Short mmCIF file of N, CA and C in Angstrom, two decimals:
data_model
loop_
_atom_site.label_atom_id
_atom_site.label_comp_id
_atom_site.label_asym_id
_atom_site.label_seq_id
_atom_site.Cartn_x
_atom_site.Cartn_y
_atom_site.Cartn_z
N LEU F 983 -37.80 24.79 -39.73
CA LEU F 983 -37.76 23.55 -38.91
C LEU F 983 -37.17 22.44 -39.58
N ALA F 984 -36.88 22.81 -41.05
CA ALA F 984 -36.08 21.57 -41.63
C ALA F 984 -34.57 21.97 -41.30
N LEU F 985 -34.14 22.85 -41.00
CA LEU F 985 -32.68 23.37 -40.48
C LEU F 985 -32.51 22.86 -39.15
N CYS F 986 -33.48 22.80 -38.46
CA CYS F 986 -33.31 21.94 -36.75
C CYS F 986 -33.22 20.74 -36.99
N GLU F 987 -34.29 19.94 -37.79
CA GLU F 987 -34.28 18.79 -37.93
C GLU F 987 -32.97 18.28 -38.54
N ALA F 988 -32.59 18.83 -39.33
CA ALA F 988 -31.42 18.51 -40.15
C ALA F 988 -30.28 18.43 -39.15
N ILE F 989 -29.99 19.57 -38.13
CA ILE F 989 -29.20 19.47 -37.32
C ILE F 989 -29.24 18.75 -36.14
N ALA F 990 -30.41 18.42 -35.74
CA ALA F 990 -30.78 17.29 -34.62
C ALA F 990 -30.20 15.72 -35.48
N GLY F 991 -30.57 15.54 -36.67
CA GLY F 991 -30.22 14.45 -37.14
C GLY F 991 -28.71 14.07 -37.13
N ALA F 992 -27.91 15.19 -37.78
CA ALA F 992 -26.76 14.86 -37.67
C ALA F 992 -25.84 14.87 -36.37
N LEU F 993 -26.40 15.51 -35.31
CA LEU F 993 -25.87 15.81 -33.82
C LEU F 993 -26.05 13.72 -33.14
N GLU F 994 -27.34 13.18 -33.44
CA GLU F 994 -27.78 12.09 -32.90
C GLU F 994 -26.65 11.14 -33.53
N GLU F 995 -26.59 11.38 -34.99
CA GLU F 995 -25.65 10.20 -35.46
C GLU F 995 -24.31 10.27 -35.47
N PHE F 996 -23.50 11.52 -35.23
CA PHE F 996 -22.14 11.70 -35.05
C PHE F 996 -21.71 12.25 -33.68
N ALA F 997 -22.65 12.80 -33.14
CA ALA F 997 -22.12 13.41 -31.85
C ALA F 997 -21.75 12.09 -30.74
N THR F 998 -21.22 12.30 -29.55
CA THR F 998 -20.76 11.29 -28.79
C THR F 998 -21.51 11.52 -27.44
N PRO F 999 -21.57 10.92 -26.63
CA PRO F 999 -22.06 11.02 -25.24
C PRO F 999 -21.35 12.11 -24.19
N ALA F 1000 -20.23 12.25 -24.95
CA ALA F 1000 -19.15 13.05 -24.13
C ALA F 1000 -19.35 14.36 -24.18
N THR F 1001 -20.65 14.65 -25.37
CA THR F 1001 -20.32 15.89 -26.11
C THR F 1001 -21.55 16.51 -24.82
N ARG F 1002 -21.02 17.61 -24.15
CA ARG F 1002 -21.96 18.10 -23.38
C ARG F 1002 -23.00 19.12 -23.99
N GLY F 1003 -22.82 20.06 -24.80
CA GLY F 1003 -23.99 20.77 -25.20
C GLY F 1003 -23.18 21.69 -26.44
N LEU F 1004 -24.41 22.38 -27.32
CA LEU F 1004 -24.01 23.04 -28.69
C LEU F 1004 -23.79 24.33 -28.05
N LEU F 1005 -22.52 24.99 -29.04
CA LEU F 1005 -22.44 26.59 -29.16
C LEU F 1005 -23.07 26.86 -30.47
N ILE F 1006 -24.05 27.61 -30.33
CA ILE F 1006 -24.73 27.92 -32.17
C ILE F 1006 -24.15 29.41 -32.25
N ASP F 1007 -23.28 29.61 -33.43
CA ASP F 1007 -23.24 30.74 -33.83
C ASP F 1007 -24.12 31.10 -35.28
N ALA F 1008 -25.01 32.10 -34.88
CA ALA F 1008 -25.96 32.36 -35.74
C ALA F 1008 -25.70 33.66 -36.66
N ASN F 1009 -24.41 34.33 -36.42
CA ASN F 1009 -23.81 35.32 -37.28
C ASN F 1009 -25.03 36.19 -37.80
N CYS F 1010 -25.42 36.67 -36.94
CA CYS F 1010 -26.52 37.71 -37.21
C CYS F 1010 -27.73 37.53 -37.80
N GLY F 1011 -28.10 36.27 -37.92
CA GLY F 1011 -28.71 35.78 -39.31
C GLY F 1011 -30.43 35.78 -38.66
N TYR F 1012 -30.96 36.14 -37.41
CA TYR F 1012 -32.29 36.05 -37.01
C TYR F 1012 -32.66 37.12 -36.53
N SER F 1013 -33.85 37.34 -36.30
CA SER F 1013 -34.93 38.61 -35.77
C SER F 1013 -34.82 37.70 -34.37
N ALA F 1014 -35.25 38.60 -33.18
CA ALA F 1014 -35.29 38.07 -31.89
C ALA F 1014 -36.29 37.02 -31.68
N ARG F 1015 -37.35 37.21 -32.49
CA ARG F 1015 -38.39 36.34 -32.40
C ARG F 1015 -37.62 34.72 -32.93
N GLY F 1016 -37.18 35.13 -33.98
CA GLY F 1016 -36.67 34.16 -35.40
C GLY F 1016 -35.49 32.92 -34.24
N ALA F 1017 -34.62 34.01 -33.65
CA ALA F 1017 -33.82 33.23 -32.67
C ALA F 1017 -34.21 32.41 -31.78
N ILE F 1018 -35.29 32.81 -31.09
CA ILE F 1018 -35.86 32.10 -30.06
C ILE F 1018 -36.41 30.86 -30.09
N GLU F 1019 -37.44 31.31 -31.55
CA GLU F 1019 -37.95 29.94 -32.23
C GLU F 1019 -37.09 29.07 -32.53
N PHE F 1020 -35.85 29.53 -33.16
CA PHE F 1020 -35.10 28.37 -33.57
C PHE F 1020 -34.13 27.37 -32.51
N VAL F 1021 -33.95 28.26 -31.46
CA VAL F 1021 -33.53 27.49 -30.15
C VAL F 1021 -34.13 26.62 -29.81
N ASP F 1022 -35.57 26.95 -29.46
CA ASP F 1022 -36.57 26.03 -28.88
C ASP F 1022 -37.10 25.06 -29.75
N ARG F 1023 -36.92 25.27 -31.08
CA ARG F 1023 -37.43 23.99 -32.23
C ARG F 1023 -35.83 22.95 -31.69
N LEU F 1024 -34.83 23.44 -31.74
CA LEU F 1024 -33.69 22.69 -31.84
C LEU F 1024 -33.71 22.11 -30.52
N ARG F 1025 -34.09 22.49 -29.60
CA ARG F 1025 -33.70 22.00 -28.14
C ARG F 1025 -34.76 21.01 -27.94
N ALA F 1026 -36.15 20.88 -28.90
CA ALA F 1026 -36.95 19.91 -28.81
C ALA F 1026 -36.74 18.97 -29.75
N ALA F 1027 -35.96 19.14 -30.91
CA ALA F 1027 -35.62 17.91 -31.90
C ALA F 1027 -34.54 17.06 -31.21
N THR F 1028 -33.65 17.35 -30.43
CA THR F 1028 -32.38 16.73 -30.33
C THR F 1028 -32.30 16.31 -28.60
N SER F 1029 -31.42 15.76 -28.45
CA SER F 1029 -31.35 15.27 -26.59
C SER F 1029 -30.19 15.94 -26.43
N TYR F 1030 -29.42 16.90 -27.06
CA TYR F 1030 -28.17 17.40 -26.72
C TYR F 1030 -28.65 18.93 -26.74
N GLY F 1031 -28.05 19.54 -25.90
CA GLY F 1031 -28.71 20.76 -25.10
C GLY F 1031 -27.82 22.10 -25.77
N VAL F 1032 -28.45 23.14 -25.90
CA VAL F 1032 -27.82 24.49 -26.35
C VAL F 1032 -27.02 24.99 -25.17
N GLU F 1033 -25.84 25.38 -25.28
CA GLU F 1033 -25.29 26.05 -23.97
C GLU F 1033 -24.77 27.35 -24.27
N VAL F 1034 -24.44 27.95 -25.30
CA VAL F 1034 -24.22 29.10 -26.04
C VAL F 1034 -24.93 29.57 -27.39
N LEU F 1035 -25.40 30.77 -27.27
CA LEU F 1035 -25.96 31.28 -28.74
C LEU F 1035 -25.08 32.63 -29.02
N GLU F 1036 -24.36 32.63 -30.07
CA GLU F 1036 -23.69 33.45 -30.08
C GLU F 1036 -24.06 34.46 -31.72
N GLN F 1037 -24.04 35.71 -31.27
CA GLN F 1037 -24.58 36.81 -32.07
C GLN F 1037 -25.59 36.34 -32.88
N PRO F 1038 -26.81 36.21 -32.17
CA PRO F 1038 -28.11 35.74 -32.74
C PRO F 1038 -28.80 36.86 -33.76
N VAL F 1039 -28.54 38.04 -33.59
CA VAL F 1039 -29.34 39.17 -34.07
C VAL F 1039 -28.33 40.26 -34.79
N PRO F 1040 -28.55 41.11 -36.10
CA PRO F 1040 -27.73 41.73 -36.49
C PRO F 1040 -27.12 42.89 -35.19
N ARG F 1041 -25.77 43.32 -35.53
CA ARG F 1041 -25.09 44.12 -34.33
C ARG F 1041 -25.48 45.15 -34.18
N GLU F 1042 -26.46 45.94 -34.82
CA GLU F 1042 -27.22 47.03 -34.34
C GLU F 1042 -28.11 47.14 -33.57
N ASP F 1043 -28.88 45.69 -33.47
CA ASP F 1043 -30.25 45.31 -32.65
C ASP F 1043 -29.90 45.14 -31.37
N TRP F 1044 -30.06 46.26 -30.89
CA TRP F 1044 -29.61 46.17 -29.44
C TRP F 1044 -30.98 45.62 -28.50
N GLU F 1045 -32.37 46.05 -28.93
CA GLU F 1045 -33.55 45.79 -28.40
C GLU F 1045 -33.56 44.29 -28.58
N GLY F 1046 -33.60 43.84 -29.80
CA GLY F 1046 -33.35 42.32 -29.98
C GLY F 1046 -32.38 41.23 -29.19
N LEU F 1047 -31.21 42.06 -29.25
CA LEU F 1047 -30.48 41.24 -28.24
C LEU F 1047 -30.89 41.06 -26.87
N LYS F 1048 -31.21 42.00 -26.31
CA LYS F 1048 -31.84 42.16 -25.02
C LYS F 1048 -32.96 41.13 -24.94
N ALA F 1049 -33.66 41.08 -25.68
CA ALA F 1049 -34.98 40.33 -25.79
C ALA F 1049 -34.65 38.72 -25.80
N VAL F 1050 -33.61 38.23 -26.85
CA VAL F 1050 -32.88 37.13 -26.78
C VAL F 1050 -32.08 36.70 -25.79
N THR F 1051 -31.53 37.88 -25.26
CA THR F 1051 -30.83 37.44 -24.08
C THR F 1051 -31.39 37.17 -22.93
N GLU F 1052 -32.52 37.83 -22.62
CA GLU F 1052 -33.51 37.70 -21.65
C GLU F 1052 -34.14 36.24 -21.78
N ALA F 1053 -34.66 35.89 -22.94
CA ALA F 1053 -35.45 34.59 -23.17
C ALA F 1053 -34.32 33.37 -22.91
N MET F 1054 -33.10 33.62 -23.15
CA MET F 1054 -32.00 32.55 -23.21
C MET F 1054 -31.85 32.09 -21.63
N ALA F 1055 -31.67 33.18 -20.90
CA ALA F 1055 -31.26 33.47 -19.45
C ALA F 1055 -32.23 32.46 -18.87
N GLU F 1056 -33.70 32.57 -19.13
CA GLU F 1056 -34.65 31.66 -18.85
C GLU F 1056 -34.43 30.23 -19.14
N ARG F 1057 -33.70 29.91 -20.21
CA ARG F 1057 -33.36 28.87 -20.40
C ARG F 1057 -32.25 27.92 -20.26
N GLY F 1058 -31.48 28.92 -19.13
CA GLY F 1058 -29.94 28.64 -19.04
C GLY F 1058 -28.91 28.40 -20.08
N ILE F 1059 -29.43 29.38 -21.22
CA ILE F 1059 -28.36 29.52 -22.17
C ILE F 1059 -27.76 31.10 -22.21
N ILE F 1060 -26.32 30.97 -22.58
CA ILE F 1060 -25.66 32.08 -22.74
C ILE F 1060 -25.55 32.50 -23.93
N VAL F 1061 -25.60 34.06 -24.03
CA VAL F 1061 -25.68 34.75 -25.18
C VAL F 1061 -24.40 35.53 -25.32
N ILE F 1062 -23.51 35.19 -26.44
CA ILE F 1062 -22.48 35.92 -26.58
C ILE F 1062 -22.51 37.03 -27.79
N ALA F 1063 -22.19 38.38 -28.03
CA ALA F 1063 -22.23 39.36 -28.72
C ALA F 1063 -21.20 40.08 -29.42
N ASP F 1064 -20.28 39.19 -29.90
CA ASP F 1064 -19.30 39.20 -30.51
C ASP F 1064 -19.14 40.47 -31.31
N GLU F 1065 -20.08 40.14 -32.27
CA GLU F 1065 -20.04 41.31 -33.64
C GLU F 1065 -20.36 42.36 -33.05
N SER F 1066 -21.03 42.43 -31.89
CA SER F 1066 -21.54 43.92 -31.35
C SER F 1066 -20.32 44.48 -30.56
N CYS F 1067 -19.49 44.36 -30.49
CA CYS F 1067 -18.30 44.83 -29.79
C CYS F 1067 -17.32 45.32 -30.70
N ARG F 1068 -16.88 46.78 -30.79
CA ARG F 1068 -16.48 47.58 -31.65
C ARG F 1068 -15.22 47.93 -30.87
N SER F 1069 -14.99 48.30 -29.56
CA SER F 1069 -13.57 48.83 -28.92
C SER F 1069 -13.76 48.49 -27.74
N VAL F 1070 -12.75 48.55 -26.90
CA VAL F 1070 -12.37 48.36 -25.56
C VAL F 1070 -12.35 49.43 -24.62
#
């Protein structure tokens, strides 16, 4: 919660009205539940929207990635899983 408040405070102070939304790069730092809670708290704490959530869970956590992707889709947020990609 403290991290969400710090981010929200910085956004309110430094972001401009032209700012459309946020791209949050979580760098595999959350569990599925933690990522969803973080985004919900951040959205509640600031007037700036989250548009993209990048790699919210560890790259091997396919079930967690699915859960976060489904939850974010309900919120209109795109999930990117760049760390999970290993070949073309």
